[in-house]
Amino acid sequence: MIEASSSIASPDHSHVFLGEGHEKSERKTWAVIWLCGAMMIAEIVGGLLFGSIALVADGLHMSTHAGALLLAALAYSYARKHATDPRFSFGTGKLGDLAGFTSAIILAMIAMLIGYESISRIFAPVPIHFAEAIPIACLGLAVNVASAFLLGGGHEHGHSHGHGHGHAHGGHGHDETRRVATDAGAVLLEVFEDGVPPRFRLRVEAGPSLAAQAVSIETLRPDGTRQRFAMADRGSYLESVEEIPEPHAFTAELRIGGSKYPLVFEEHEHGHGAADRDNNMRAAVIHVMADAAVSVLVIVGLVLARVFGWLWMDPLAGIAGACVIASWSYGLIRDTGAILLDMNPDRDMEQSLRHTIESSGDRLADLHLWRLGPGHLGAIISVITSHQRGPDYYRERLARFSSLSHLTIEVKASP
């Protein structure tokens, strides 16, 4: 018997996988384009008039920065307008990654051009008009700082696909912390896993710590499995000796002396890091930050060349700037290329999915996990089970993974 089901996102099976704050990011990008376009012209013209290759290099890089921002803005606009276009099987969420990859390629090409021109100027130096070049470089730095502020201010990563955020694990938040009024006073029970295996931790809000021998915890999971946890004294708190298996969704009965206090724990998870990252905005911010770094190098090179007569410092600053640009470009190409090739975006989540399925006695025969857009993941899961379980059973178990915006489940009966 084979059963299949897809989409845990919404009843209408929406394929809108845009990042949170998509339109806001689009507006900010257009604002910075106008600001940087004006500065780009000033730096290139100023560098040619006053003989500074480093200043021209900064202007050329700002031109790529303005071009990258234009790519980003157009990608935001196109993705928004065509988000519901049925021609896109998995929506337009990855259009920003495509724009980021294209931007990074252009950035790498400009880095090579700047490096070539700078090396040429070392062997064939030209006069530099320091009095004019240095102020323009300072103005370029100011524009880069302003651009970074406009792009980065209030920007949040995530998604808006009908899934709530704000869920966290023990050490990272308070969703798995419970306050209990007991006969011994108020206590705090939490599932703690900040860089360590998950365990229960119990603290007394005020007053002396409880004796470990007088405290125990027993969990009851939806499938009827029970587990008892003994506690150990860690000084300022009590900690369970045993680790807490995934998933952290159960009823926990806290026992202190002869009293019992039932508590409900519900776990919600979503992708982190690269899975949530808006690479379209990241490409724009990378250009701005690289511009700022190059601007600083240009200023230092011009000042040293003027004070000590080291004319070679100006092209050397251009070479250093080219290296900075190339480094940023490589990182962006690597990350966006991985997304465009549908590489696994979150190894930890893959393991959590596998554990969630197999912890109930089933076997995960196949698992494909890929990114659909910022904060949105797609998954195809094939399960082999000896129980009478349909796709809805696994859909419920995986519902806590809020970043799974498109889920297809295949269930096969074990031979």
Short mmCIF file of C-alpha atoms in Angstrom, two decimals:
data_model
loop_
_atom_site.label_atom_id
_atom_site.label_comp_id
_atom_site.label_asym_id
_atom_site.label_seq_id
_atom_site.Cartn_x
_atom_site.Cartn_y
_atom_site.Cartn_z
CA MET A 1 0.00 0.00 0.00
CA ILE A 2 1.30 3.45 -0.92
CA GLU A 3 -0.21 6.69 0.28
CA ALA A 4 0.90 10.19 -0.57
CA SER A 5 0.10 13.64 0.68
CA SER A 6 1.59 17.08 0.19
CA SER A 7 1.67 20.54 1.72
CA ILE A 8 1.34 21.20 5.43
CA ALA A 9 1.35 24.94 4.82
CA SER A 10 -2.26 25.85 4.12
CA PRO A 11 -5.51 24.36 2.81
CA ASP A 12 -5.21 26.18 -0.53
CA HIS A 13 -1.66 24.89 -1.00
CA SER A 14 -0.10 28.33 -1.51
CA HIS A 15 3.23 28.54 -3.32
CA VAL A 16 4.11 32.05 -2.15
CA PHE A 17 7.54 31.61 -0.59
CA LEU A 18 8.73 35.21 -0.26
CA GLY A 19 10.74 36.40 2.72
CA GLU A 20 9.30 38.46 5.55
CA GLY A 21 9.46 42.20 4.86
CA HIS A 22 9.84 41.61 1.11
CA GLU A 23 8.22 44.89 0.00
CA LYS A 24 10.05 46.89 2.68
CA SER A 25 13.39 45.52 1.47
CA GLU A 26 12.41 46.43 -2.09
CA ARG A 27 11.72 50.06 -1.14
CA LYS A 28 14.97 50.38 0.82
CA THR A 29 16.96 49.00 -2.10
CA TRP A 30 15.56 51.56 -4.56
CA ALA A 31 16.39 54.40 -2.14
CA VAL A 32 20.01 53.31 -1.85
CA ILE A 33 20.32 52.94 -5.65
CA TRP A 34 19.72 56.67 -6.17
CA LEU A 35 22.15 57.61 -3.40
CA CYS A 36 24.96 55.38 -4.66
CA GLY A 37 24.41 56.22 -8.32
CA ALA A 38 25.18 59.87 -7.67
CA MET A 39 28.29 59.04 -5.66
CA MET A 40 29.49 56.57 -8.28
CA ILE A 41 29.58 59.31 -10.93
CA ALA A 42 31.39 61.71 -8.59
CA GLU A 43 34.12 59.20 -7.72
CA ILE A 44 34.82 57.99 -11.26
CA VAL A 45 34.94 61.52 -12.69
CA GLY A 46 36.99 62.77 -9.74
CA GLY A 47 39.46 59.92 -9.97
CA LEU A 48 40.02 60.46 -13.71
CA LEU A 49 40.45 64.22 -13.28
CA PHE A 50 42.79 63.97 -10.28
CA GLY A 51 44.77 60.88 -11.32
CA SER A 52 43.87 58.44 -8.52
CA ILE A 53 43.46 54.86 -9.69
CA ALA A 54 42.37 53.86 -6.18
CA LEU A 55 39.60 56.46 -6.33
CA VAL A 56 38.57 55.24 -9.79
CA ALA A 57 38.64 51.69 -8.40
CA ASP A 58 36.34 52.73 -5.58
CA GLY A 59 34.04 54.40 -8.09
CA LEU A 60 34.02 51.34 -10.35
CA HIS A 61 33.25 49.13 -7.42
CA MET A 62 30.46 51.50 -6.44
CA SER A 63 29.13 51.15 -9.99
CA THR A 64 28.96 47.38 -9.47
CA HIS A 65 27.39 48.07 -6.11
CA ALA A 66 24.74 50.25 -7.81
CA GLY A 67 24.27 47.59 -10.50
CA ALA A 68 23.94 44.87 -7.87
CA LEU A 69 21.38 46.96 -6.03
CA LEU A 70 19.48 47.38 -9.29
CA LEU A 71 19.51 43.61 -9.77
CA ALA A 72 18.28 43.18 -6.21
CA ALA A 73 15.48 45.73 -6.65
CA LEU A 74 14.32 44.20 -9.93
CA ALA A 75 14.43 40.72 -8.40
CA TYR A 76 12.30 41.86 -5.46
CA SER A 77 9.82 43.48 -7.84
CA TYR A 78 9.60 40.52 -10.23
CA ALA A 79 9.30 37.97 -7.42
CA ARG A 80 6.49 39.97 -5.81
CA LYS A 81 4.54 40.47 -9.05
CA HIS A 82 4.82 36.83 -10.11
CA ALA A 83 4.56 35.17 -6.68
CA THR A 84 1.33 33.42 -7.65
CA ASP A 85 2.25 32.67 -11.27
CA PRO A 86 1.48 28.94 -11.84
CA ARG A 87 4.42 28.68 -14.25
CA PHE A 88 6.74 28.68 -11.23
CA SER A 89 6.27 25.21 -9.71
CA PHE A 90 7.74 26.24 -6.35
CA GLY A 91 7.07 29.97 -6.46
CA THR A 92 9.52 32.84 -6.96
CA GLY A 93 11.24 32.67 -3.57
CA LYS A 94 14.61 31.67 -5.08
CA LEU A 95 14.72 34.59 -7.50
CA GLY A 96 16.61 36.60 -4.89
CA ASP A 97 19.24 33.86 -4.70
CA LEU A 98 19.62 33.98 -8.48
CA ALA A 99 20.07 37.76 -8.33
CA GLY A 100 22.61 37.38 -5.53
CA PHE A 101 24.57 34.80 -7.53
CA THR A 102 24.61 37.08 -10.60
CA SER A 103 25.70 40.03 -8.49
CA ALA A 104 28.54 38.00 -6.99
CA ILE A 105 29.81 37.01 -10.45
CA ILE A 106 29.92 40.66 -11.52
CA LEU A 107 31.65 41.53 -8.26
CA ALA A 108 34.37 38.94 -8.93
CA MET A 109 34.96 40.27 -12.45
CA ILE A 110 35.35 43.84 -11.17
CA ALA A 111 37.77 42.64 -8.48
CA MET A 112 40.00 41.19 -11.19
CA LEU A 113 39.79 44.42 -13.20
CA ILE A 114 40.72 46.57 -10.21
CA GLY A 115 43.63 44.27 -9.36
CA TYR A 116 44.94 44.42 -12.93
CA GLU A 117 44.74 48.22 -13.12
CA SER A 118 46.32 48.66 -9.70
CA ILE A 119 49.30 46.42 -10.55
CA SER A 120 49.77 48.37 -13.78
CA ARG A 121 49.94 51.64 -11.83
CA ILE A 122 52.69 50.27 -9.59
CA PHE A 123 54.98 49.95 -12.61
CA ALA A 124 53.66 53.10 -14.32
CA PRO A 125 52.65 55.59 -11.58
CA VAL A 126 50.76 58.78 -12.46
CA PRO A 127 50.56 62.11 -10.58
CA ILE A 128 47.82 62.31 -7.94
CA HIS A 129 45.96 65.49 -6.95
CA PHE A 130 45.65 64.71 -3.24
CA ALA A 131 43.75 67.85 -2.26
CA GLU A 132 40.83 66.83 -4.46
CA ALA A 133 41.05 63.04 -4.29
CA ILE A 134 41.05 62.62 -0.49
CA PRO A 135 37.82 64.59 0.16
CA ILE A 136 36.00 62.62 -2.56
CA ALA A 137 37.16 59.34 -1.00
CA CYS A 138 35.88 60.51 2.40
CA LEU A 139 32.55 61.39 0.84
CA GLY A 140 32.44 57.93 -0.72
CA LEU A 141 32.94 56.37 2.71
CA ALA A 142 30.13 58.50 4.13
CA VAL A 143 27.79 57.35 1.35
CA ASN A 144 28.68 53.71 2.03
CA VAL A 145 27.98 54.10 5.73
CA ALA A 146 24.64 55.77 4.95
CA SER A 147 23.77 52.99 2.50
CA ALA A 148 24.59 50.30 5.06
CA PHE A 149 22.38 52.05 7.58
CA LEU A 150 19.47 52.29 5.13
CA LEU A 151 19.72 48.65 4.07
CA GLY A 152 20.45 47.13 7.45
CA GLY A 153 18.19 49.18 9.68
CA GLY A 154 15.32 47.07 11.01
CA HIS A 155 15.95 44.25 8.56
CA GLU A 156 14.75 40.91 9.82
CA HIS A 157 15.19 37.46 8.38
CA GLY A 158 12.33 35.06 8.32
CA HIS A 159 9.17 34.42 6.39
CA SER A 160 5.47 35.09 6.44
CA HIS A 161 3.74 31.99 5.29
CA GLY A 162 1.22 31.49 8.01
CA HIS A 163 3.71 30.20 10.57
CA GLY A 164 4.33 31.88 13.86
CA HIS A 165 7.82 32.76 14.99
CA GLY A 166 9.28 33.37 18.36
CA HIS A 167 9.72 29.74 19.30
CA ALA A 168 12.99 28.74 20.80
CA HIS A 169 14.78 26.03 22.67
CA GLY A 170 15.62 26.34 26.29
CA GLY A 171 18.85 28.27 26.27
CA HIS A 172 17.79 30.38 23.34
CA GLY A 173 14.45 31.55 24.64
CA HIS A 174 11.67 30.97 27.14
CA ASP A 175 9.10 28.90 25.20
CA GLU A 176 10.31 25.77 27.01
CA THR A 177 10.41 27.34 30.48
CA ARG A 178 7.53 26.84 32.90
CA ARG A 179 6.93 28.69 36.17
CA VAL A 180 5.27 26.53 38.82
CA ALA A 181 3.83 27.62 42.16
CA THR A 182 4.64 24.80 44.58
CA ASP A 183 4.42 24.21 48.33
CA ALA A 184 8.17 24.99 48.45
CA GLY A 185 7.70 28.28 46.59
CA ALA A 186 7.80 29.24 42.92
CA VAL A 187 10.17 27.18 40.75
CA LEU A 188 11.24 27.41 37.10
CA LEU A 189 11.43 24.24 35.01
CA GLU A 190 13.02 24.45 31.57
CA VAL A 191 14.31 22.29 28.77
CA PHE A 192 17.90 23.54 28.45
CA GLU A 193 19.97 22.80 25.33
CA ASP A 194 22.14 25.82 24.72
CA GLY A 195 25.14 24.08 23.12
CA VAL A 196 24.64 20.93 25.25
CA PRO A 197 22.43 17.82 25.06
CA PRO A 198 18.87 18.71 26.17
CA ARG A 199 18.09 18.19 29.86
CA PHE A 200 15.58 19.46 32.38
CA ARG A 201 16.77 22.23 34.69
CA LEU A 202 14.90 23.27 37.82
CA ARG A 203 15.55 26.49 39.76
CA VAL A 204 13.92 27.92 42.87
CA GLU A 205 12.86 31.48 42.18
CA ALA A 206 13.65 32.62 45.72
CA GLY A 207 14.99 30.74 48.70
CA PRO A 208 17.18 27.67 49.20
CA SER A 209 17.62 25.05 46.48
CA LEU A 210 15.59 21.85 46.63
CA ALA A 211 17.16 18.50 47.46
CA ALA A 212 17.73 16.43 44.33
CA GLN A 213 16.38 13.32 46.04
CA ALA A 214 13.02 14.98 46.61
CA VAL A 215 12.50 15.92 42.95
CA SER A 216 11.77 13.82 39.86
CA ILE A 217 10.11 14.32 36.48
CA GLU A 218 8.09 11.87 34.41
CA THR A 219 7.14 12.58 30.79
CA LEU A 220 4.15 11.18 28.92
CA ARG A 221 4.27 11.42 25.13
CA PRO A 222 1.30 11.35 22.71
CA ASP A 223 2.11 7.73 21.74
CA GLY A 224 1.85 6.65 25.40
CA THR A 225 5.60 6.37 26.07
CA ARG A 226 6.62 7.25 29.63
CA GLN A 227 10.10 8.16 30.88
CA ARG A 228 11.25 9.04 34.40
CA PHE A 229 14.10 11.53 34.98
CA ALA A 230 16.18 11.62 38.16
CA MET A 231 17.70 14.95 39.18
CA ALA A 232 21.25 15.87 40.16
CA ASP A 233 22.38 18.89 42.19
CA ARG A 234 24.40 21.38 40.09
CA GLY A 235 24.74 24.05 42.76
CA SER A 236 22.34 26.82 41.81
CA TYR A 237 19.95 24.45 40.03
CA LEU A 238 18.91 20.82 39.67
CA GLU A 239 19.50 19.05 36.35
CA SER A 240 18.13 15.78 34.99
CA VAL A 241 20.68 13.00 34.77
CA GLU A 242 19.18 11.64 31.55
CA GLU A 243 18.98 13.53 28.27
CA ILE A 244 15.55 14.42 26.85
CA PRO A 245 14.84 12.62 23.55
CA GLU A 246 13.40 14.53 20.59
CA PRO A 247 10.79 15.75 20.00
CA HIS A 248 10.19 17.94 23.06
CA ALA A 249 6.41 17.61 22.90
CA PHE A 250 4.99 15.87 25.98
CA THR A 251 3.25 16.26 29.32
CA ALA A 252 5.80 16.46 32.14
CA GLU A 253 4.73 15.59 35.70
CA LEU A 254 6.98 17.42 38.14
CA ARG A 255 7.12 15.66 41.51
CA ILE A 256 8.38 17.51 44.57
CA GLY A 257 8.05 15.46 47.72
CA GLY A 258 4.52 14.09 47.69
CA SER A 259 3.11 16.78 45.37
CA LYS A 260 2.62 16.47 41.61
CA TYR A 261 2.47 19.30 39.05
CA PRO A 262 1.54 18.43 35.42
CA LEU A 263 3.06 20.68 32.73
CA VAL A 264 2.59 20.65 28.96
CA PHE A 265 5.56 21.21 26.64
CA GLU A 266 5.02 21.90 22.95
CA GLU A 267 7.99 22.21 20.61
CA HIS A 268 8.10 24.37 17.51
CA GLU A 269 11.06 24.53 15.21
CA HIS A 270 12.00 26.44 12.09
CA GLY A 271 15.07 26.70 9.93
CA HIS A 272 18.03 28.77 11.06
CA GLY A 273 20.99 30.48 9.50
CA ALA A 274 21.33 29.91 5.77
CA ALA A 275 17.77 28.62 5.48
CA ASP A 276 16.33 31.92 6.72
CA ARG A 277 18.82 34.24 5.02
CA ASP A 278 17.60 36.68 2.36
CA ASN A 279 20.50 36.39 -0.09
CA ASN A 280 19.12 39.15 -2.29
CA MET A 281 19.44 41.66 0.54
CA ARG A 282 22.66 39.98 1.65
CA ALA A 283 24.19 40.64 -1.80
CA ALA A 284 23.24 44.31 -1.54
CA VAL A 285 24.67 44.61 1.98
CA ILE A 286 27.87 42.82 0.92
CA HIS A 287 28.41 45.37 -1.84
CA VAL A 288 27.92 48.22 0.61
CA MET A 289 30.27 46.74 3.20
CA ALA A 290 32.91 45.95 0.60
CA ASP A 291 32.60 49.50 -0.69
CA ALA A 292 33.13 50.84 2.81
CA ALA A 293 36.23 48.69 3.31
CA VAL A 294 37.67 49.81 -0.03
CA SER A 295 36.90 53.44 0.81
CA VAL A 296 38.90 53.15 4.02
CA LEU A 297 41.83 51.60 2.14
CA VAL A 298 41.68 54.37 -0.48
CA ILE A 299 41.79 57.07 2.17
CA VAL A 300 44.71 55.41 3.98
CA GLY A 301 46.61 54.93 0.71
CA LEU A 302 46.11 58.54 -0.39
CA VAL A 303 47.09 59.98 3.00
CA LEU A 304 50.28 57.90 3.22
CA ALA A 305 51.18 58.72 -0.37
CA ARG A 306 50.75 62.43 0.33
CA VAL A 307 52.56 62.54 3.70
CA PHE A 308 55.51 60.26 2.89
CA GLY A 309 55.59 60.47 -0.88
CA TRP A 310 54.82 56.76 -1.22
CA LEU A 311 52.96 56.89 -4.53
CA TRP A 312 52.91 53.10 -4.59
CA MET A 313 50.55 53.13 -1.60
CA ASP A 314 47.66 54.29 -3.79
CA PRO A 315 47.74 51.29 -6.18
CA LEU A 316 48.52 49.02 -3.23
CA ALA A 317 45.26 50.17 -1.66
CA GLY A 318 43.54 49.24 -4.91
CA ILE A 319 45.06 45.74 -4.77
CA ALA A 320 43.97 45.29 -1.16
CA GLY A 321 40.48 46.49 -2.10
CA ALA A 322 40.34 43.98 -4.94
CA CYS A 323 41.19 41.18 -2.51
CA VAL A 324 38.43 42.28 -0.14
CA ILE A 325 35.89 42.35 -2.97
CA ALA A 326 37.00 38.93 -4.23
CA SER A 327 36.66 37.41 -0.75
CA TRP A 328 33.09 38.67 -0.30
CA SER A 329 32.25 37.55 -3.83
CA TYR A 330 33.48 34.02 -3.21
CA GLY A 331 31.33 33.59 -0.10
CA LEU A 332 28.22 34.83 -1.88
CA ILE A 333 28.84 32.62 -4.95
CA ARG A 334 29.33 29.58 -2.72
CA ASP A 335 26.15 30.09 -0.70
CA THR A 336 23.79 31.16 -3.49
CA GLY A 337 25.16 28.49 -5.83
CA ALA A 338 24.38 25.82 -3.24
CA ILE A 339 20.77 27.03 -3.04
CA LEU A 340 20.34 27.16 -6.81
CA LEU A 341 21.63 23.58 -7.00
CA ASP A 342 19.16 22.53 -4.26
CA MET A 343 21.83 21.41 -1.81
CA ASN A 344 20.68 20.51 1.69
CA PRO A 345 20.29 23.90 3.45
CA ASP A 346 20.13 22.67 7.05
CA ARG A 347 21.88 19.49 8.19
CA ASP A 348 20.62 19.86 11.77
CA MET A 349 17.04 20.06 10.60
CA GLU A 350 17.54 17.01 8.41
CA GLN A 351 18.66 15.05 11.47
CA SER A 352 15.71 16.35 13.50
CA LEU A 353 13.28 15.29 10.76
CA ARG A 354 14.87 11.86 10.61
CA HIS A 355 14.75 11.46 14.39
CA THR A 356 11.12 12.61 14.57
CA ILE A 357 10.05 9.99 12.02
CA GLU A 358 12.17 7.09 13.27
CA SER A 359 11.59 7.68 17.00
CA SER A 360 8.10 6.19 16.62
CA GLY A 361 9.45 2.90 15.20
CA ASP A 362 9.19 3.71 11.50
CA ARG A 363 11.99 3.85 8.95
CA LEU A 364 12.82 6.85 6.80
CA ALA A 365 13.51 5.43 3.35
CA ASP A 366 14.16 8.71 1.55
CA LEU A 367 14.45 12.39 2.46
CA HIS A 368 14.97 15.41 0.22
CA LEU A 369 15.26 18.85 1.82
CA TRP A 370 15.78 22.06 -0.14
CA ARG A 371 15.20 25.80 0.14
CA LEU A 372 12.21 27.44 -1.56
CA GLY A 373 12.89 30.99 -0.41
CA PRO A 374 14.01 32.95 2.69
CA GLY A 375 12.66 31.03 5.68
CA HIS A 376 10.86 28.45 3.52
CA LEU A 377 11.94 24.84 3.06
CA GLY A 378 10.52 22.08 0.91
CA ALA A 379 10.76 18.40 1.80
CA ILE A 380 9.90 15.06 0.19
CA ILE A 381 9.75 12.24 2.71
CA SER A 382 9.27 8.53 2.12
CA VAL A 383 8.40 6.45 5.19
CA ILE A 384 8.25 2.68 5.58
CA THR A 385 6.05 1.57 8.48
CA SER A 386 4.61 -1.64 9.90
CA HIS A 387 1.79 0.30 11.56
CA GLN A 388 -1.55 1.47 10.17
CA ARG A 389 -0.47 5.08 9.73
CA GLY A 390 -1.33 7.47 6.96
CA PRO A 391 0.28 10.73 5.81
CA ASP A 392 -1.81 12.75 8.29
CA TYR A 393 -0.07 11.05 11.20
CA TYR A 394 3.37 12.16 10.00
CA ARG A 395 2.05 15.56 9.03
CA GLU A 396 1.03 16.13 12.64
CA ARG A 397 4.39 14.96 13.96
CA LEU A 398 6.23 17.33 11.60
CA ALA A 399 3.93 20.31 12.18
CA ARG A 400 6.38 21.77 14.72
CA PHE A 401 8.87 22.43 11.91
CA SER A 402 7.33 25.75 10.96
CA SER A 403 9.76 26.43 8.10
CA LEU A 404 8.48 23.37 6.18
CA SER A 405 6.29 25.34 3.80
CA HIS A 406 5.88 22.55 1.22
CA LEU A 407 5.85 18.96 2.38
CA THR A 408 5.20 15.79 0.39
CA ILE A 409 4.86 12.52 2.31
CA GLU A 410 4.86 9.01 0.90
CA VAL A 411 3.94 6.13 3.20
CA LYS A 412 4.75 2.52 2.31
CA ALA A 413 3.71 -0.56 4.23
CA SER A 414 6.61 -2.64 5.48
CA PRO A 415 6.90 -6.01 3.68
#
